[in-house]
Coordinates of N, CA and C in Angstrom, one line a residue:
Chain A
X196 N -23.8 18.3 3.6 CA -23.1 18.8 2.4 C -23.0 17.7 1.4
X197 N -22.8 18.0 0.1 CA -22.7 17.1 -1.2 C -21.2 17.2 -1.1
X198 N -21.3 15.9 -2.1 CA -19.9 15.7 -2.7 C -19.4 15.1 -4.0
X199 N -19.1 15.4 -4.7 CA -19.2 14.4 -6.2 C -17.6 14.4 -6.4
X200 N -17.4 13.4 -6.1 CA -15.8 11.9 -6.7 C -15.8 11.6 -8.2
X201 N -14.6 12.2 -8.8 CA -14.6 11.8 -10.2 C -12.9 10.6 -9.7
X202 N -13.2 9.7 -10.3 CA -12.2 8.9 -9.6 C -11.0 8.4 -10.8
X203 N -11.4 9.3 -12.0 CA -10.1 9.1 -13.3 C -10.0 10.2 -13.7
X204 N -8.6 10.7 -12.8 CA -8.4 11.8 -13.3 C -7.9 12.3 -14.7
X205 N -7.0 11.0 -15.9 CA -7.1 11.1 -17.1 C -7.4 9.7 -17.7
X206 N -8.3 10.1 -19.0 CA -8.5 9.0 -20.0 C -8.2 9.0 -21.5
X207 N -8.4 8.1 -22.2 CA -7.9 8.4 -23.5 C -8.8 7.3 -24.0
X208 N -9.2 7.7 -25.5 CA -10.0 6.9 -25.8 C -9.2 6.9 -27.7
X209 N -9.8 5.6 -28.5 CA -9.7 5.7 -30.1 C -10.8 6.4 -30.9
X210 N -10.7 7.3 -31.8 CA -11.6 7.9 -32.4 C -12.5 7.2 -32.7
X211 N -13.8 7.5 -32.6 CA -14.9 6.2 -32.8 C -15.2 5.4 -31.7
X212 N -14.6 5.0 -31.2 CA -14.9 4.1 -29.4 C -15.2 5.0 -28.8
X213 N -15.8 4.2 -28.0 CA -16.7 4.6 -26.7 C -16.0 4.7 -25.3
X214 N -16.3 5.7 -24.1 CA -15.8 5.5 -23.3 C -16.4 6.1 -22.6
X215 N -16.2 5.5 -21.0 CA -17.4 6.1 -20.1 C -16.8 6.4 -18.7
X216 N -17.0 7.6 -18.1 CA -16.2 8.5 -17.4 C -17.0 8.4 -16.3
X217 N -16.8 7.8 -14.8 CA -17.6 7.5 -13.9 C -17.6 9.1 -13.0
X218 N -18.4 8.8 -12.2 CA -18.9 10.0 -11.2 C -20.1 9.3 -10.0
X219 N -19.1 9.6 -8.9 CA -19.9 8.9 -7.5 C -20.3 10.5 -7.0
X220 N -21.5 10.1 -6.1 CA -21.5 11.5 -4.8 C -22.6 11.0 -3.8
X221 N -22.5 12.0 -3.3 CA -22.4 11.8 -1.9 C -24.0 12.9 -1.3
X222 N -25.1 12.7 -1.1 CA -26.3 13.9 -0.5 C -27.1 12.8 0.3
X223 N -27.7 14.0 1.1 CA -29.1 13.4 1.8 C -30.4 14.2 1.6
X224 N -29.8 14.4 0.2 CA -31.4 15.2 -0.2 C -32.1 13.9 -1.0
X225 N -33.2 14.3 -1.6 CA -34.4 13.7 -2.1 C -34.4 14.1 -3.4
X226 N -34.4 15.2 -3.6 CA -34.5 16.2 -4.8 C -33.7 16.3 -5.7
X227 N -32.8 16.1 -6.5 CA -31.5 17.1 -7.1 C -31.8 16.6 -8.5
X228 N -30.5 17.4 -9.1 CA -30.0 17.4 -10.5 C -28.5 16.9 -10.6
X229 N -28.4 16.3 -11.5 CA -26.6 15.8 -11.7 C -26.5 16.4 -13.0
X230 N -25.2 16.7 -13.4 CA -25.0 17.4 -14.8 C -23.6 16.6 -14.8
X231 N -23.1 16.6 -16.6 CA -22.2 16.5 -17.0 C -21.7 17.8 -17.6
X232 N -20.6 18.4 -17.2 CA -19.6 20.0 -18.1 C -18.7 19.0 -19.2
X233 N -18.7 19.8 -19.8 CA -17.2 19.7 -21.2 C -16.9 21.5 -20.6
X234 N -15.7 21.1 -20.6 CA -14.5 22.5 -20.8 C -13.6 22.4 -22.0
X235 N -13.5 22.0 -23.1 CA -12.9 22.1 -24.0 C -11.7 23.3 -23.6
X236 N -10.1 23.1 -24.6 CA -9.0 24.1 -24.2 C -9.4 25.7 -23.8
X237 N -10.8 26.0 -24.6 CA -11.0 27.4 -24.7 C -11.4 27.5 -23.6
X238 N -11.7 26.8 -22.2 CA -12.3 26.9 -21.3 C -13.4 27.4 -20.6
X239 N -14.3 27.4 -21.9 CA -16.3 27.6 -22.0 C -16.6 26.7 -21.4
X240 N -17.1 26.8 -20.8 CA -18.2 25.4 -19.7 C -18.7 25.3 -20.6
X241 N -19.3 23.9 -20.7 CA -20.4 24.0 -22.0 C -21.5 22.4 -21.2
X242 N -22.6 22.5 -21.1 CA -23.3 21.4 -20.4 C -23.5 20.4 -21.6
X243 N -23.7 19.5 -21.0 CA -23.4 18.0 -22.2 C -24.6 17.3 -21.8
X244 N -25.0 17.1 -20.6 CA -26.1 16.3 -19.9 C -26.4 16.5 -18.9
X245 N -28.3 16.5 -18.7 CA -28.6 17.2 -16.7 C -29.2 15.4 -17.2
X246 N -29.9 15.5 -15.7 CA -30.4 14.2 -15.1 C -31.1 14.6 -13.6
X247 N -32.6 14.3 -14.0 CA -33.2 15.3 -12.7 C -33.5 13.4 -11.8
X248 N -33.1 13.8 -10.6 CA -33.2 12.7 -10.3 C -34.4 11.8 -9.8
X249 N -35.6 12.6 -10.2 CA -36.7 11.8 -9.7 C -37.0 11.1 -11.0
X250 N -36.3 11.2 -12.1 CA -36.3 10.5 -13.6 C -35.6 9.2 -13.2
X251 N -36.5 7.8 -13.6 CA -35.9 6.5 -13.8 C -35.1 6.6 -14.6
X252 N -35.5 7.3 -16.0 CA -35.0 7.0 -17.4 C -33.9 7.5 -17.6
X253 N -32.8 7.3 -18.1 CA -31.2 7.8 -18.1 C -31.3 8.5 -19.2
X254 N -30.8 10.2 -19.0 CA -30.8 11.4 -20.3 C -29.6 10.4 -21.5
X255 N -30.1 11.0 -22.3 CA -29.2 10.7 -23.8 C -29.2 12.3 -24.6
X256 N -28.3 12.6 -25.3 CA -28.3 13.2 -25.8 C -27.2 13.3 -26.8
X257 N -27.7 12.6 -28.2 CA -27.1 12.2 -29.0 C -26.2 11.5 -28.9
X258 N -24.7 11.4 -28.9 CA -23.7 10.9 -28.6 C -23.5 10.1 -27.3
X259 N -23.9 11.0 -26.6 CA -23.8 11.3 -25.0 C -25.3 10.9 -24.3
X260 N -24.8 9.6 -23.7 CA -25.9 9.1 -22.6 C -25.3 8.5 -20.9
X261 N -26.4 8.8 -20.4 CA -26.1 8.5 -18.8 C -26.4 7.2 -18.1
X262 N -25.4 6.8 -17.2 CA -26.5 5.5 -16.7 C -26.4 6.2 -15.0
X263 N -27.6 6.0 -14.7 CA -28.1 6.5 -13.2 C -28.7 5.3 -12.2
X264 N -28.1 5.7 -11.4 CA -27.9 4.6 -10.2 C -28.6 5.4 -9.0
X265 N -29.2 5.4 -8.9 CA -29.8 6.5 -7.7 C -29.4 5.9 -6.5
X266 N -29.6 4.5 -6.6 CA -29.2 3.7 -4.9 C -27.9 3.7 -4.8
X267 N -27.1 3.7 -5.9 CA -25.6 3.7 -5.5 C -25.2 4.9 -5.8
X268 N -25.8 5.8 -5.8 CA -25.4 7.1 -5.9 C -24.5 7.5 -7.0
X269 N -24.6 6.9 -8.3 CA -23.7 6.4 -9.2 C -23.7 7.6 -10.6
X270 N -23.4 8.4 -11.4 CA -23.9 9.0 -12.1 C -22.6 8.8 -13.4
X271 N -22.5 8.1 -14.2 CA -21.3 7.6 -15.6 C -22.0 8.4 -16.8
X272 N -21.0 8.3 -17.1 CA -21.6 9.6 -19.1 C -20.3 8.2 -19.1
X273 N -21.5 8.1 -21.0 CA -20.9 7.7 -22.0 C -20.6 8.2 -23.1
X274 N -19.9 7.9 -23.8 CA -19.6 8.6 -24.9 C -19.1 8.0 -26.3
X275 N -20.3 7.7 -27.3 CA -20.2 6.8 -28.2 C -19.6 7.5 -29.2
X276 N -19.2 6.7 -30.6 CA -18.4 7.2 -31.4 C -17.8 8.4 -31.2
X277 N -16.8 8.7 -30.5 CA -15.8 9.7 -29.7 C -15.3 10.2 -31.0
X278 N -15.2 11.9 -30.9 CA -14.8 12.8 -32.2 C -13.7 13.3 -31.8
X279 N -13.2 13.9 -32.0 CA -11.8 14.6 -31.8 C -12.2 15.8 -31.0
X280 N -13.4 16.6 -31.4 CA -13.6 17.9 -30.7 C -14.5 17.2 -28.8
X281 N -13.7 15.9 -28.5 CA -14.6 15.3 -27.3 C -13.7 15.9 -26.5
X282 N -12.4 16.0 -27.1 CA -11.1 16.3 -26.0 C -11.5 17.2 -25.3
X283 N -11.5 16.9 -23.6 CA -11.9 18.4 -23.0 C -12.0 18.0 -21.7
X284 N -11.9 18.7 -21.1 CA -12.1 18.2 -19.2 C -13.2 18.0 -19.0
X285 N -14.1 17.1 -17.9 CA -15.3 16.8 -18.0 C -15.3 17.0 -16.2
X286 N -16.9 17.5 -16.1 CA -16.6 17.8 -14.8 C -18.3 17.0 -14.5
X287 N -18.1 16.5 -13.4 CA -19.6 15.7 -13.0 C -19.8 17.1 -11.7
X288 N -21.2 16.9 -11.6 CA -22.2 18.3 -11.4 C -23.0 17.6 -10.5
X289 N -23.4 18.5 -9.5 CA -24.8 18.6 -8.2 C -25.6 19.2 -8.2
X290 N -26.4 19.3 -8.2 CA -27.2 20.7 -7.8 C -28.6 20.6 -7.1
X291 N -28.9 21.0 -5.6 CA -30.4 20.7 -5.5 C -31.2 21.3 -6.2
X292 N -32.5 20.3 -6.2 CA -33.6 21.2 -6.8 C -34.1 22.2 -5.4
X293 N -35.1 23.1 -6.3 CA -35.6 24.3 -5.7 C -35.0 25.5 -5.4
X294 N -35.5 26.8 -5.9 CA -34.7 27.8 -6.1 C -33.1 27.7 -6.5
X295 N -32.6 28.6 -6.3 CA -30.8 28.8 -7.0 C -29.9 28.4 -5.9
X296 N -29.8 27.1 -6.0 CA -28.6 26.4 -5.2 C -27.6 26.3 -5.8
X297 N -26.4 26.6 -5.4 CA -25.1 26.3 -5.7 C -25.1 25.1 -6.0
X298 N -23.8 24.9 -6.9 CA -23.5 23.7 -7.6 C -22.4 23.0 -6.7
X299 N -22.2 21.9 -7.3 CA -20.7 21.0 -6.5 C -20.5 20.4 -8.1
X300 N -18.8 20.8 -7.7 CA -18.1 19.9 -8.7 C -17.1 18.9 -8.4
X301 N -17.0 18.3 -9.2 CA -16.1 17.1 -9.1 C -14.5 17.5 -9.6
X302 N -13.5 16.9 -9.5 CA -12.5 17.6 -9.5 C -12.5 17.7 -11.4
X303 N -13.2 16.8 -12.1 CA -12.7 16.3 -13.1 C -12.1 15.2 -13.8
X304 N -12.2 14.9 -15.1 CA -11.8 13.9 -16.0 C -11.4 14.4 -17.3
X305 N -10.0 14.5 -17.7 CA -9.2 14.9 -18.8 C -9.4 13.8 -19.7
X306 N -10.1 13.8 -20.9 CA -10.1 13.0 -21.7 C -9.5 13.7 -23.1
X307 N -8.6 12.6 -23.5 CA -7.8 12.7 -24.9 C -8.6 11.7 -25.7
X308 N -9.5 12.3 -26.9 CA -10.0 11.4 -28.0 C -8.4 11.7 -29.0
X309 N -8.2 10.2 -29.4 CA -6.7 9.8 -29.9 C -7.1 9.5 -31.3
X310 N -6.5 10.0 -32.6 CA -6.9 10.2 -34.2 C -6.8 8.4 -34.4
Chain B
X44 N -30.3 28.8 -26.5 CA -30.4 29.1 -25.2 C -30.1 30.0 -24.5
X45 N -30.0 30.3 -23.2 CA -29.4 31.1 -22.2 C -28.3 31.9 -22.5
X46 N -27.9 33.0 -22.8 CA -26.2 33.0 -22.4 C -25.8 34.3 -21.5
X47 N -24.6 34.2 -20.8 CA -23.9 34.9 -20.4 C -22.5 35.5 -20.8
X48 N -22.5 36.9 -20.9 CA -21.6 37.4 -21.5 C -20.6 37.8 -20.3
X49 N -19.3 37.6 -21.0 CA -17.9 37.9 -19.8 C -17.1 39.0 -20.3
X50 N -16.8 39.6 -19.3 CA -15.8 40.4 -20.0 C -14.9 41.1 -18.6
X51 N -13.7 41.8 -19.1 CA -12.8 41.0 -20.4 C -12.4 39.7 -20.1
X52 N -11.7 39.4 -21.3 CA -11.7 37.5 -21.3 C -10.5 37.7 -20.6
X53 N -9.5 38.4 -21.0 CA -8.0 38.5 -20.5 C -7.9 39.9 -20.2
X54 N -6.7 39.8 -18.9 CA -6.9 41.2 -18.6 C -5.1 40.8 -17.7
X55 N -4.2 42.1 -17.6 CA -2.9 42.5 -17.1 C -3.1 43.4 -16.4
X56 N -2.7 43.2 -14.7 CA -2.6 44.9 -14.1 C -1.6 44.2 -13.0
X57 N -1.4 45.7 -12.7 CA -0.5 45.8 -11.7 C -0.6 45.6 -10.7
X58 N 0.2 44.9 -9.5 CA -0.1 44.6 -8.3 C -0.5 45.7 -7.4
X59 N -1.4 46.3 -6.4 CA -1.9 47.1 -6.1 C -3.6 47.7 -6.8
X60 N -3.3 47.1 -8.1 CA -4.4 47.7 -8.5 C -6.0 47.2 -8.4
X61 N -6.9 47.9 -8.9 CA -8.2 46.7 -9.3 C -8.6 46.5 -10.2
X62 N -9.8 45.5 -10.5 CA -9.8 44.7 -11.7 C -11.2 44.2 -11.6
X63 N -11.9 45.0 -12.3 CA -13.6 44.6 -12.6 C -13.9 43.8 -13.6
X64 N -14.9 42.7 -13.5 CA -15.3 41.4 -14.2 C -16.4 41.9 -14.4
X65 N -17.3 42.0 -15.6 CA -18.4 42.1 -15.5 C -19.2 40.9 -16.4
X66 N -20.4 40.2 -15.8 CA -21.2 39.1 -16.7 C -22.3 39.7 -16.7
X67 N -23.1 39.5 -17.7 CA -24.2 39.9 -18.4 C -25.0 38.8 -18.7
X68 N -26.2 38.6 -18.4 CA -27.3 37.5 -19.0 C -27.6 38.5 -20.0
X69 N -27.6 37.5 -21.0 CA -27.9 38.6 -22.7 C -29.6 38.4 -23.1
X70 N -30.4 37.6 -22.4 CA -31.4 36.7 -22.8 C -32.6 36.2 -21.8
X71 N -32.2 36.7 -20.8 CA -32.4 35.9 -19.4 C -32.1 36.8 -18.1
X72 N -33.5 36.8 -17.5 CA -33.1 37.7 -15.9 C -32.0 36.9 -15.0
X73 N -30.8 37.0 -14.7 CA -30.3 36.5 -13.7 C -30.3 36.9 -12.6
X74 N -31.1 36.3 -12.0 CA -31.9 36.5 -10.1 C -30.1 36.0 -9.4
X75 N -29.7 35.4 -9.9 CA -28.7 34.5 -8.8 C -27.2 34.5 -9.7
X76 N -26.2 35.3 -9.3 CA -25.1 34.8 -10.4 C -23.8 34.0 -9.6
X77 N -22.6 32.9 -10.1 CA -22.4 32.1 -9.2 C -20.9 32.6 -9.4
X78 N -20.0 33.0 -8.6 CA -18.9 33.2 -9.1 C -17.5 32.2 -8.4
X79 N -17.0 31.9 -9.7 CA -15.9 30.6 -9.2 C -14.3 31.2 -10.0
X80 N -13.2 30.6 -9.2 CA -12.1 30.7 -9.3 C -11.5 29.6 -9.8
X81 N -10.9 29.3 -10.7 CA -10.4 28.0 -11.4 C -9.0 28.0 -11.6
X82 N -7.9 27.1 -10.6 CA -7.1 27.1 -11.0 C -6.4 26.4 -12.0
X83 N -4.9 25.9 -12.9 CA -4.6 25.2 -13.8 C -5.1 23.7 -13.1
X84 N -5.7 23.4 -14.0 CA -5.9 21.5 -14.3 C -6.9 21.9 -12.9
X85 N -7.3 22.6 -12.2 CA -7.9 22.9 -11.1 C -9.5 22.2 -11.3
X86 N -10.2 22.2 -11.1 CA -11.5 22.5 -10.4 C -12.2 23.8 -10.0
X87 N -13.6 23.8 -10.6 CA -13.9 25.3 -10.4 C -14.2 25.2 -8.3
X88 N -13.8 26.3 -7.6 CA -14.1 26.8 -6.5 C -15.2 28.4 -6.3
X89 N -16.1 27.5 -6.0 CA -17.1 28.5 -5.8 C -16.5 29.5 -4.9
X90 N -16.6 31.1 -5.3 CA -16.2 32.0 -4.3 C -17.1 32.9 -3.5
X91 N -18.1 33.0 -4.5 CA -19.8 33.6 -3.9 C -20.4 33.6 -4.7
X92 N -22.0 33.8 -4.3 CA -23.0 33.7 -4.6 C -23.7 35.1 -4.7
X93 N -24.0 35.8 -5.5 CA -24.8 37.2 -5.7 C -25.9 36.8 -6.0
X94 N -26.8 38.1 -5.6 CA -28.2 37.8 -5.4 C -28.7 39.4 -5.8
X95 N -29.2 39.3 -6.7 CA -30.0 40.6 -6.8 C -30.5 41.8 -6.5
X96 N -29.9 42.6 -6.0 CA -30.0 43.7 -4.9 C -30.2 43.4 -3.5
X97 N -29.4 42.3 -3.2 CA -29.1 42.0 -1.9 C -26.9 41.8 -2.0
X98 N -26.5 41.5 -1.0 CA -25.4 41.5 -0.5 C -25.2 39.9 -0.9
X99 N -23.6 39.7 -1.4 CA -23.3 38.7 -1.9 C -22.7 37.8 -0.8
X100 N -23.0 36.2 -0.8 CA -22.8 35.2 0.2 C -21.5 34.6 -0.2
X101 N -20.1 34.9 0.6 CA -19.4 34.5 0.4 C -18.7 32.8 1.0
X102 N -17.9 31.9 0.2 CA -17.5 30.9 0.8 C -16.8 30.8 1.7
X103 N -16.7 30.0 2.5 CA -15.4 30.0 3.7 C -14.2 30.5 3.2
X104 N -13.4 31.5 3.9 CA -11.9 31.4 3.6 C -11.9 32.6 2.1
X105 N -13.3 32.9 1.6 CA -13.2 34.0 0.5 C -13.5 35.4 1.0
X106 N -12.4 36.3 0.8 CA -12.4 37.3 1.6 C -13.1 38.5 1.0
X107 N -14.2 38.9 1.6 CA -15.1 39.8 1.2 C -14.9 41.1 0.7
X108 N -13.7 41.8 1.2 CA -13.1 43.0 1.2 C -12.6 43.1 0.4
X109 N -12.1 41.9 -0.5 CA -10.8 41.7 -2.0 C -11.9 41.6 -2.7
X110 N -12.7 40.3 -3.0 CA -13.5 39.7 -3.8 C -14.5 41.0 -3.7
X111 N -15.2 42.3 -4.5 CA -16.5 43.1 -4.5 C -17.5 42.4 -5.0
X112 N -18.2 41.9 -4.9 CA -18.9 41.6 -5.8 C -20.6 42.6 -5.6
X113 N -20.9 42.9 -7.1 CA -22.2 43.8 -7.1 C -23.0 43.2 -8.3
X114 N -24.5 42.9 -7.3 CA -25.3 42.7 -8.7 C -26.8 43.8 -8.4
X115 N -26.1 44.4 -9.1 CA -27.4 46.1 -9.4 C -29.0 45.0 -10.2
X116 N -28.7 44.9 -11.1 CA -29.9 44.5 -11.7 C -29.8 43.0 -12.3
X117 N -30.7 42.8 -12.7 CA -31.2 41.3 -13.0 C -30.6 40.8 -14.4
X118 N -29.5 41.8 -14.6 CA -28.7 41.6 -16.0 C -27.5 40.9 -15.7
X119 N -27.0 42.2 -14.8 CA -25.8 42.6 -14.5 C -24.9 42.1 -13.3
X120 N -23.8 41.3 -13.3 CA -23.2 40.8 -11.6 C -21.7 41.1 -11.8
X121 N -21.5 42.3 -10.8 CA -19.6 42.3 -11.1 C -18.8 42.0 -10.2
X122 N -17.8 41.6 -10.2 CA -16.4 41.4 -9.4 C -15.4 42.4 -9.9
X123 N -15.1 42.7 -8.2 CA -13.8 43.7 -8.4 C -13.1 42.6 -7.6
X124 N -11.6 42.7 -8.3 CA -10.7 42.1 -7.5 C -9.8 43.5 -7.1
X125 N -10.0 43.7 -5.7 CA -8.9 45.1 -5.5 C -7.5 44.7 -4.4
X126 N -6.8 45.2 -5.3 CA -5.5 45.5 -4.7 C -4.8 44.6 -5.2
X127 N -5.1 44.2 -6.2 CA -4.6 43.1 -6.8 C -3.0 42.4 -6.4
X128 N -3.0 40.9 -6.3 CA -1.7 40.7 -6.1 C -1.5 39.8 -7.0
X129 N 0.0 39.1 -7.3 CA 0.3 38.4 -8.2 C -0.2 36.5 -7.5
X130 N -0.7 36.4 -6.2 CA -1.4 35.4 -5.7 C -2.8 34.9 -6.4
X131 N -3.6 36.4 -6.5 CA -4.7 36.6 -7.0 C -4.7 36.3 -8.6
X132 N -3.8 35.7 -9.3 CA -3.6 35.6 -10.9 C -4.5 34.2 -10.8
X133 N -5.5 34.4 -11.4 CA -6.2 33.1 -12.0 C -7.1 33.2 -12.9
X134 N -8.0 32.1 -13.0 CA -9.3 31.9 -14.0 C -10.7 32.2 -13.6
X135 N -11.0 33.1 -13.7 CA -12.6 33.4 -12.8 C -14.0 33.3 -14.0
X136 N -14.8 32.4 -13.4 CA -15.7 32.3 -14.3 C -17.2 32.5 -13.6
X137 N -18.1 33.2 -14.3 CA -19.1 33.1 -13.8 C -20.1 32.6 -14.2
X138 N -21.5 32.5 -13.5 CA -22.3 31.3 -14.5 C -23.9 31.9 -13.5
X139 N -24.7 31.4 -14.3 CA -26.1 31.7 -13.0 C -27.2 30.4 -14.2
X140 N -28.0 30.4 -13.4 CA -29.3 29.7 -13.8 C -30.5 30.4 -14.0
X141 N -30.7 29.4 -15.5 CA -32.2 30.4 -16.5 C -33.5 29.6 -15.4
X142 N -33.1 28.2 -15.4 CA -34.9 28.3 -14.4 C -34.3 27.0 -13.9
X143 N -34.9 27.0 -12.6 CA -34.2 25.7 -11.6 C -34.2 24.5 -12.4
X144 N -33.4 23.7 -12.2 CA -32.8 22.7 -13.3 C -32.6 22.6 -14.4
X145 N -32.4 23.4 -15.3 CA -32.2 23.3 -16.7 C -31.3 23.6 -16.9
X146 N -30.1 23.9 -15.7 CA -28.3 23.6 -16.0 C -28.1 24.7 -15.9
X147 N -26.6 24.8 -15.3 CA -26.0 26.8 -15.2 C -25.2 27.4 -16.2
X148 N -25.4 28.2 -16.8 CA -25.0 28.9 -18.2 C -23.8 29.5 -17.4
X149 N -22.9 29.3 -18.2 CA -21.5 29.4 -17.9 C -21.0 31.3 -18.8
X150 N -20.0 32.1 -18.1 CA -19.4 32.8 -19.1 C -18.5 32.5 -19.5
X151 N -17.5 32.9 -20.5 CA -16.5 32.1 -21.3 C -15.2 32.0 -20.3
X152 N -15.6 33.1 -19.1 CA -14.5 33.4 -18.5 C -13.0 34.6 -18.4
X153 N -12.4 34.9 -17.4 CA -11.9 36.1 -17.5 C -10.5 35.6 -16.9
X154 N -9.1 35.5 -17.5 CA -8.1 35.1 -17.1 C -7.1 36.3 -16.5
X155 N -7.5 36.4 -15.6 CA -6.5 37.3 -15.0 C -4.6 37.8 -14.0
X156 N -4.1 38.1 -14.6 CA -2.5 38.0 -14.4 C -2.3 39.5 -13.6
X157 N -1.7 39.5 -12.8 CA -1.1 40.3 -11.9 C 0.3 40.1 -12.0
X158 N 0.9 41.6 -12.6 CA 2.2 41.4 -12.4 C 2.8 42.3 -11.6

């Protein structure tokens, strides 16, 4: 069974600063995907970042980049110049590859981007 | 991208009664839809897994008889919650995947209150 550890349950950052929201787990597969969710108040899942793990290269995506640790099982989203609409629960993500595997979530990280 | 449609977002009934959720892939065959229970400040809890004209795989401890879940076609995946009680008041959201690894498309979600 997988497991993914978000180990800050809240954060707060200054508009514009950066802040980076860790995520450990736990598999004995070979294969997978790690994601980063935003739930913003309205409570839309909304995906921010995948990361297939046979990739060296750490996803970015715009604002939002990853650093990947494969050996230490390590998976952190950063988050550069922080907006106001960053505020939102953030959930770190599992998923094997091949066919439609269920996901595992992390409990979460509440982050307040502060004006 | 992908999306999935929810409905209804919010919903009131009476204890005793039931209470159908229906998600829609608007864009996209959904072979697999994932359905989870979110409590406040919670973490999503996967409650089963539907599968396309087959019978839906439920998690430990999710009771099959309450939880209906039906997915007729490759659009369509519903949850009945029957008999409703005021225990059963939460956030259910569903979500499935457009192609293995390219992240699970979330519905906006269905908050439901039992009084």
């Amino acid at each position: 069974a997988q497991t993914v550890t978000q180990s800050q349950p809240e954060m707060s950052v200054q508009e514009a600063e950066t802040v980076t929201l860790s995520c450990t787990y736990d598999t004995s597969e070979s294969n997978y995907y790690l994601f980063w969710y935003k739930q913003p108040p309205s409570r839309q899942m909304i995906l921010v970042i995948r990361q297939e793990a046979y990739k060296q290269q750490n996803a970015t995506e715009n604002r939002f980049s990853v650093n990947f640790q494969k050996a230490a099982k390590s998976f952190s989203l950063k988050i550069s110049d922080s907006q106001l609409g960053d505020t939102a629960m953030y959930f770190c993500a599992f998923g094997v590859s091949g066919g439609y595997q269920k996901v595992t979530f992390g409990i979460g990280t509440k982050l307040q981007v502060i004006p | 991208g992908a999306v999935v449609s929810q409905h209804p977002s919010r919903v009131i009934c009476k204890s005793g009664t039931s209470v159908k959720i229906e998600c829609r892939s608007l864009d996209f065959q959904a072979t697999t839809m994932f359905w989870y229970r979110q409590f406040p400040k919670k973490s999503l809890m996967l409650m089963a897994t539907s599968n396309e004209g087959s019978k839906a795989t439920y998690e430990q401890g999710v009771e099959k008889d309450k939880f209906l879940i039906n997915h007729a076609s490759l659009t369509l995946s519903t949850l009945t919650v029957t008999s409703a009680h005021p225990e059963d008041s939460s956030f259910y959201i569903c979500s499935s995947l457009e192609g293995a690894g390219y992240g699970y498309t979330f519905g906006s979600g269905t908050r439901l209150t039992v009084v």
